[in-house]
Amino acid sequence: MLIERFDVEVFTPPCEPGAERYAAKARLTRDIAEVLPYLNATLRGAVYLPAAQALTWKKGGHNIAFHAYEIATSNATDREEAERELRGLIDLVNKTWERRAEITPDHDTHQRPAPMALYKLLPQTNCKQCGEPTCYTFAFKLGASQKSLDDCPVLHEEGYAGKLAQLQSMVIEAPSIGRSE
Ligand code: SF4
């Protein structure tokens, strides 16, 4: 197991006083930089910065960062959720490390899709069936992994198959964190 021991800290970020959002970080007792290219290969939408030995990822509205000696997540609604997600990330790192023989590590830096690039492939009807006021708002949240392609029923109608396929290749649709897969 790569991560066996760690200290957990749950806190309210100083930039968001009173926002009632929580962040959590795990301080690690060993260097996990070696797993980052494997995470980069398996977490769609991750941004790997080799020189900084860091990998950032957005999932379900949470900003996540993996560093050599630290893992952090933010934007949880309460302390329990923050800690649960953090432990899910540690589990993800350990499982990825165990599977590394099956994964081709990716050492490149990939950028997240820009909202406008996603918007151009959406139906652009502003029908609000996804719960968002406009397709552009949906595109923004899609890029941040706060929405999924399944939330837009129009995309699954006949005639959008090509655009849906392009969107699927661009967006982050990785497993949810905070629970064992
Ligand atoms: S459901 Fe799809 S088409 Fe309708 S507003 Fe949302 S993104 Fe646009």
PDB file of C-alpha atoms and ligand atoms in Angstrom:
ATOM      1  CA  MET A   1       0.000   0.000   0.000  1.00  0.00           C
ATOM      2  CA  LEU A   2       1.437   3.370  -0.985  1.00  0.00           C
ATOM      3  CA  ILE A   3      -0.265   5.503   1.681  1.00  0.00           C
ATOM      4  CA  GLU A   4      -0.469   3.823   5.050  1.00  0.00           C
ATOM      5  CA  ARG A   5      -0.141   6.697   7.491  1.00  0.00           C
ATOM      6  CA  PHE A   6      -1.394  10.269   7.261  1.00  0.00           C
ATOM      7  CA  ASP A   7      -2.731  13.130   9.352  1.00  0.00           C
ATOM      8  CA  VAL A   8      -6.064  14.700   8.447  1.00  0.00           C
ATOM      9  CA  GLU A   9      -6.936  18.358   8.909  1.00  0.00           C
ATOM     10  CA  VAL A  10     -10.434  19.707   8.163  1.00  0.00           C
ATOM     11  CA  PHE A  11     -10.857  23.467   8.038  1.00  0.00           C
ATOM     12  CA  THR A  12     -12.731  26.423   6.561  1.00  0.00           C
ATOM     13  CA  PRO A  13     -10.529  28.095   3.941  1.00  0.00           C
ATOM     14  CA  PRO A  14      -9.499  31.590   5.110  1.00  0.00           C
ATOM     15  CA  CYS A  15     -10.589  33.082   1.780  1.00  0.00           C
ATOM     16  CA  GLU A  16     -14.154  31.945   2.447  1.00  0.00           C
ATOM     17  CA  PRO A  17     -15.007  33.099   5.987  1.00  0.00           C
ATOM     18  CA  GLY A  18     -18.627  32.384   6.794  1.00  0.00           C
ATOM     19  CA  ALA A  19     -19.106  30.556   3.514  1.00  0.00           C
ATOM     20  CA  GLU A  20     -19.866  27.323   5.387  1.00  0.00           C
ATOM     21  CA  ARG A  21     -17.694  25.343   3.042  1.00  0.00           C
ATOM     22  CA  TYR A  22     -15.013  22.984   4.263  1.00  0.00           C
ATOM     23  CA  ALA A  23     -11.693  21.782   2.972  1.00  0.00           C
ATOM     24  CA  ALA A  24      -9.592  18.854   4.106  1.00  0.00           C
ATOM     25  CA  LYS A  25      -5.982  17.949   3.646  1.00  0.00           C
ATOM     26  CA  ALA A  26      -3.979  14.836   4.408  1.00  0.00           C
ATOM     27  CA  ARG A  27      -0.307  15.214   5.274  1.00  0.00           C
ATOM     28  CA  LEU A  28       1.537  12.121   4.123  1.00  0.00           C
ATOM     29  CA  THR A  29       4.548  10.470   5.659  1.00  0.00           C
ATOM     30  CA  ARG A  30       5.903   9.306   2.290  1.00  0.00           C
ATOM     31  CA  ASP A  31       6.391  10.791  -1.147  1.00  0.00           C
ATOM     32  CA  ILE A  32       3.617   9.807  -3.608  1.00  0.00           C
ATOM     33  CA  ALA A  33       4.978  11.720  -6.636  1.00  0.00           C
ATOM     34  CA  GLU A  34       5.526   8.431  -8.463  1.00  0.00           C
ATOM     35  CA  VAL A  35       1.783   7.714  -8.606  1.00  0.00           C
ATOM     36  CA  LEU A  36       0.894  11.053 -10.233  1.00  0.00           C
ATOM     37  CA  PRO A  37       1.531   9.954 -13.871  1.00  0.00           C
ATOM     38  CA  TYR A  38      -0.708   6.932 -13.246  1.00  0.00           C
ATOM     39  CA  LEU A  39      -3.462   9.173 -11.869  1.00  0.00           C
ATOM     40  CA  ASN A  40      -2.936  11.449 -14.856  1.00  0.00           C
ATOM     41  CA  ALA A  41      -3.548   8.475 -17.143  1.00  0.00           C
ATOM     42  CA  THR A  42      -6.768   7.433 -15.415  1.00  0.00           C
ATOM     43  CA  LEU A  43      -8.464  10.611 -14.119  1.00  0.00           C
ATOM     44  CA  ARG A  44     -10.055  12.362 -17.071  1.00  0.00           C
ATOM     45  CA  GLY A  45      -9.701  16.099 -16.834  1.00  0.00           C
ATOM     46  CA  ALA A  46      -6.754  15.978 -14.462  1.00  0.00           C
ATOM     47  CA  VAL A  47      -4.000  18.551 -14.958  1.00  0.00           C
ATOM     48  CA  TYR A  48      -0.545  17.188 -14.191  1.00  0.00           C
ATOM     49  CA  LEU A  49       2.337  19.579 -13.578  1.00  0.00           C
ATOM     50  CA  PRO A  50       5.481  17.419 -13.511  1.00  0.00           C
ATOM     51  CA  ALA A  51       7.871  20.222 -12.514  1.00  0.00           C
ATOM     52  CA  ALA A  52       5.759  21.015  -9.452  1.00  0.00           C
ATOM     53  CA  GLN A  53       5.089  17.339  -8.711  1.00  0.00           C
ATOM     54  CA  ALA A  54       1.403  18.212  -8.539  1.00  0.00           C
ATOM     55  CA  LEU A  55      -1.811  17.044 -10.137  1.00  0.00           C
ATOM     56  CA  THR A  56      -5.111  18.917  -9.886  1.00  0.00           C
ATOM     57  CA  TRP A  57      -8.514  17.488 -10.615  1.00  0.00           C
ATOM     58  CA  LYS A  58     -12.124  18.689 -10.390  1.00  0.00           C
ATOM     59  CA  LYS A  59     -14.826  16.275  -9.454  1.00  0.00           C
ATOM     60  CA  GLY A  60     -18.384  16.960  -8.371  1.00  0.00           C
ATOM     61  CA  GLY A  61     -17.628  20.599  -7.618  1.00  0.00           C
ATOM     62  CA  HIS A  62     -14.574  19.787  -5.501  1.00  0.00           C
ATOM     63  CA  ASN A  63     -11.145  21.149  -6.284  1.00  0.00           C
ATOM     64  CA  ILE A  64      -8.661  18.396  -5.594  1.00  0.00           C
ATOM     65  CA  ALA A  65      -4.881  18.569  -5.473  1.00  0.00           C
ATOM     66  CA  PHE A  66      -2.351  15.773  -5.169  1.00  0.00           C
ATOM     67  CA  HIS A  67       1.168  16.742  -4.151  1.00  0.00           C
ATOM     68  CA  ALA A  68       4.205  14.688  -3.214  1.00  0.00           C
ATOM     69  CA  TYR A  69       3.409  14.830   0.498  1.00  0.00           C
ATOM     70  CA  GLU A  70      -0.151  16.136   0.585  1.00  0.00           C
ATOM     71  CA  ILE A  71      -3.648  15.507  -0.781  1.00  0.00           C
ATOM     72  CA  ALA A  72      -6.322  18.195  -0.475  1.00  0.00           C
ATOM     73  CA  THR A  73      -9.970  18.644  -1.380  1.00  0.00           C
ATOM     74  CA  SER A  74     -12.268  21.631  -0.990  1.00  0.00           C
ATOM     75  CA  ASN A  75     -15.844  22.842  -1.253  1.00  0.00           C
ATOM     76  CA  ALA A  76     -17.480  20.240   0.984  1.00  0.00           C
ATOM     77  CA  THR A  77     -20.757  21.099   2.699  1.00  0.00           C
ATOM     78  CA  ASP A  78     -19.665  19.873   6.130  1.00  0.00           C
ATOM     79  CA  ARG A  79     -16.699  18.458   7.999  1.00  0.00           C
ATOM     80  CA  GLU A  80     -17.847  14.862   7.625  1.00  0.00           C
ATOM     81  CA  GLU A  81     -18.179  15.170   3.859  1.00  0.00           C
ATOM     82  CA  ALA A  82     -14.735  16.783   3.591  1.00  0.00           C
ATOM     83  CA  GLU A  83     -13.084  13.985   5.543  1.00  0.00           C
ATOM     84  CA  ARG A  84     -15.024  11.277   3.716  1.00  0.00           C
ATOM     85  CA  GLU A  85     -13.925  12.633   0.342  1.00  0.00           C
ATOM     86  CA  LEU A  86     -10.353  12.929   1.459  1.00  0.00           C
ATOM     87  CA  ARG A  87     -10.307   9.309   2.587  1.00  0.00           C
ATOM     88  CA  GLY A  88     -11.877   8.364  -0.762  1.00  0.00           C
ATOM     89  CA  LEU A  89      -8.975  10.095  -2.522  1.00  0.00           C
ATOM     90  CA  ILE A  90      -6.442   8.221  -0.438  1.00  0.00           C
ATOM     91  CA  ASP A  91      -8.206   5.001  -1.349  1.00  0.00           C
ATOM     92  CA  LEU A  92      -8.091   6.039  -5.008  1.00  0.00           C
ATOM     93  CA  VAL A  93      -4.334   6.649  -4.824  1.00  0.00           C
ATOM     94  CA  ASN A  94      -3.718   3.285  -3.192  1.00  0.00           C
ATOM     95  CA  LYS A  95      -5.888   1.421  -5.712  1.00  0.00           C
ATOM     96  CA  THR A  96      -4.222   3.195  -8.623  1.00  0.00           C
ATOM     97  CA  TRP A  97      -0.792   2.288  -7.239  1.00  0.00           C
ATOM     98  CA  GLU A  98      -1.814  -1.350  -6.865  1.00  0.00           C
ATOM     99  CA  ARG A  99      -2.983  -1.379 -10.508  1.00  0.00           C
ATOM    100  CA  ARG A 100       0.032   0.452 -11.904  1.00  0.00           C
ATOM    101  CA  ALA A 101       1.288  -2.579 -13.864  1.00  0.00           C
ATOM    102  CA  GLU A 102      -1.893  -2.366 -15.981  1.00  0.00           C
ATOM    103  CA  ILE A 103      -1.658   1.406 -16.573  1.00  0.00           C
ATOM    104  CA  THR A 104       0.557   3.256 -19.029  1.00  0.00           C
ATOM    105  CA  PRO A 105       1.740   6.330 -17.096  1.00  0.00           C
ATOM    106  CA  ASP A 106       1.016   9.686 -18.720  1.00  0.00           C
ATOM    107  CA  HIS A 107       3.700  12.341 -18.145  1.00  0.00           C
ATOM    108  CA  ASP A 108       2.056  15.051 -20.269  1.00  0.00           C
ATOM    109  CA  THR A 109       0.099  18.102 -19.114  1.00  0.00           C
ATOM    110  CA  HIS A 110      -3.454  18.228 -20.503  1.00  0.00           C
ATOM    111  CA  GLN A 111      -5.704  21.253 -20.220  1.00  0.00           C
ATOM    112  CA  ARG A 112      -9.344  21.110 -19.206  1.00  0.00           C
ATOM    113  CA  PRO A 113     -11.801  21.938 -22.022  1.00  0.00           C
ATOM    114  CA  ALA A 114     -12.798  25.603 -22.146  1.00  0.00           C
ATOM    115  CA  PRO A 115     -16.509  26.315 -21.493  1.00  0.00           C
ATOM    116  CA  MET A 116     -16.864  27.909 -24.926  1.00  0.00           C
ATOM    117  CA  ALA A 117     -15.512  24.784 -26.645  1.00  0.00           C
ATOM    118  CA  LEU A 118     -18.105  22.705 -24.788  1.00  0.00           C
ATOM    119  CA  TYR A 119     -20.863  25.235 -25.437  1.00  0.00           C
ATOM    120  CA  LYS A 120     -20.300  25.060 -29.185  1.00  0.00           C
ATOM    121  CA  LEU A 121     -21.204  21.368 -29.104  1.00  0.00           C
ATOM    122  CA  LEU A 122     -24.339  21.782 -26.949  1.00  0.00           C
ATOM    123  CA  PRO A 123     -27.861  22.150 -28.446  1.00  0.00           C
ATOM    124  CA  GLN A 124     -27.889  25.887 -27.508  1.00  0.00           C
ATOM    125  CA  THR A 125     -31.671  25.906 -26.953  1.00  0.00           C
ATOM    126  CA  ASN A 126     -31.510  27.243 -23.362  1.00  0.00           C
ATOM    127  CA  CYS A 127     -34.427  24.923 -22.593  1.00  0.00           C
ATOM    128  CA  LYS A 128     -33.449  24.620 -18.890  1.00  0.00           C
ATOM    129  CA  GLN A 129     -34.201  20.876 -18.711  1.00  0.00           C
ATOM    130  CA  CYS A 130     -30.776  20.396 -17.139  1.00  0.00           C
ATOM    131  CA  GLY A 131     -31.717  22.729 -14.282  1.00  0.00           C
ATOM    132  CA  GLU A 132     -29.454  25.511 -15.573  1.00  0.00           C
ATOM    133  CA  PRO A 133     -30.709  28.814 -16.992  1.00  0.00           C
ATOM    134  CA  THR A 134     -28.627  28.602 -20.170  1.00  0.00           C
ATOM    135  CA  CYS A 135     -26.559  26.149 -22.165  1.00  0.00           C
ATOM    136  CA  TYR A 136     -23.487  28.264 -21.433  1.00  0.00           C
ATOM    137  CA  THR A 137     -24.001  27.894 -17.686  1.00  0.00           C
ATOM    138  CA  PHE A 138     -24.330  24.166 -18.259  1.00  0.00           C
ATOM    139  CA  ALA A 139     -21.096  24.196 -20.301  1.00  0.00           C
ATOM    140  CA  PHE A 140     -19.268  25.986 -17.495  1.00  0.00           C
ATOM    141  CA  LYS A 141     -20.453  23.463 -14.920  1.00  0.00           C
ATOM    142  CA  LEU A 142     -19.794  20.565 -17.273  1.00  0.00           C
ATOM    143  CA  GLY A 143     -16.176  21.673 -17.606  1.00  0.00           C
ATOM    144  CA  ALA A 144     -15.904  21.869 -13.825  1.00  0.00           C
ATOM    145  CA  SER A 145     -17.477  18.410 -13.499  1.00  0.00           C
ATOM    146  CA  GLN A 146     -20.443  19.806 -11.600  1.00  0.00           C
ATOM    147  CA  LYS A 147     -22.791  18.521 -14.296  1.00  0.00           C
ATOM    148  CA  SER A 148     -22.681  15.419 -16.443  1.00  0.00           C
ATOM    149  CA  LEU A 149     -23.701  14.862 -20.053  1.00  0.00           C
ATOM    150  CA  ASP A 150     -26.602  12.761 -18.795  1.00  0.00           C
ATOM    151  CA  ASP A 151     -28.083  15.926 -17.277  1.00  0.00           C
ATOM    152  CA  CYS A 152     -28.866  17.290 -20.756  1.00  0.00           C
ATOM    153  CA  PRO A 153     -31.696  15.163 -22.207  1.00  0.00           C
ATOM    154  CA  VAL A 154     -31.625  17.051 -25.506  1.00  0.00           C
ATOM    155  CA  LEU A 155     -28.122  15.762 -26.250  1.00  0.00           C
ATOM    156  CA  HIS A 156     -29.451  12.226 -26.192  1.00  0.00           C
ATOM    157  CA  GLU A 157     -32.063  12.928 -28.847  1.00  0.00           C
ATOM    158  CA  GLU A 158     -31.633  11.830 -32.432  1.00  0.00           C
ATOM    159  CA  GLY A 159     -29.373  14.127 -34.378  1.00  0.00           C
ATOM    160  CA  TYR A 160     -26.924  14.905 -31.574  1.00  0.00           C
ATOM    161  CA  ALA A 161     -25.010  11.606 -31.564  1.00  0.00           C
ATOM    162  CA  GLY A 162     -21.932  13.118 -33.227  1.00  0.00           C
ATOM    163  CA  LYS A 163     -21.752  16.090 -30.873  1.00  0.00           C
ATOM    164  CA  LEU A 164     -22.403  13.870 -27.867  1.00  0.00           C
ATOM    165  CA  ALA A 165     -19.494  11.640 -28.875  1.00  0.00           C
ATOM    166  CA  GLN A 166     -17.209  14.683 -29.172  1.00  0.00           C
ATOM    167  CA  LEU A 167     -18.316  15.969 -25.774  1.00  0.00           C
ATOM    168  CA  GLN A 168     -17.766  12.562 -24.188  1.00  0.00           C
ATOM    169  CA  SER A 169     -14.170  12.598 -25.363  1.00  0.00           C
ATOM    170  CA  MET A 170     -13.644  16.046 -23.807  1.00  0.00           C
ATOM    171  CA  VAL A 171     -15.326  16.042 -20.431  1.00  0.00           C
ATOM    172  CA  ILE A 172     -14.469  14.614 -17.062  1.00  0.00           C
ATOM    173  CA  GLU A 173     -16.555  11.567 -16.317  1.00  0.00           C
ATOM    174  CA  ALA A 174     -14.427   9.795 -13.759  1.00  0.00           C
ATOM    175  CA  PRO A 175     -15.692   7.719 -10.832  1.00  0.00           C
ATOM    176  CA  SER A 176     -17.140   9.598  -7.873  1.00  0.00           C
ATOM    177  CA  ILE A 177     -14.822   9.992  -4.961  1.00  0.00           C
ATOM    178  CA  GLY A 178     -15.589   9.526  -1.314  1.00  0.00           C
ATOM    179  CA  ARG A 179     -16.678   5.938  -1.638  1.00  0.00           C
ATOM    180  CA  SER A 180     -15.084   2.660  -2.575  1.00  0.00           C
ATOM    181  CA  GLU A 181     -15.713   1.671  -6.167  1.00  0.00           C
TER     182      GLU A 181
HETATM  183  S1  SF4 B   1     -30.823  20.759 -21.105  1.00  0.00           S
HETATM  184 FE1  SF4 B   1     -29.207  20.859 -22.640  1.00  0.00          FE
HETATM  185  S2  SF4 B   1     -30.101  22.097 -24.260  1.00  0.00           S
HETATM  186 FE2  SF4 B   1     -31.315  22.471 -22.443  1.00  0.00          FE
HETATM  187  S3  SF4 B   1     -30.409  24.259 -21.444  1.00  0.00           S
HETATM  188 FE3  SF4 B   1     -29.464  22.465 -20.542  1.00  0.00          FE
HETATM  189  S4  SF4 B   1     -27.627  22.164 -21.781  1.00  0.00           S
HETATM  190 FE4  SF4 B   1     -28.950  23.493 -22.954  1.00  0.00          FE
END
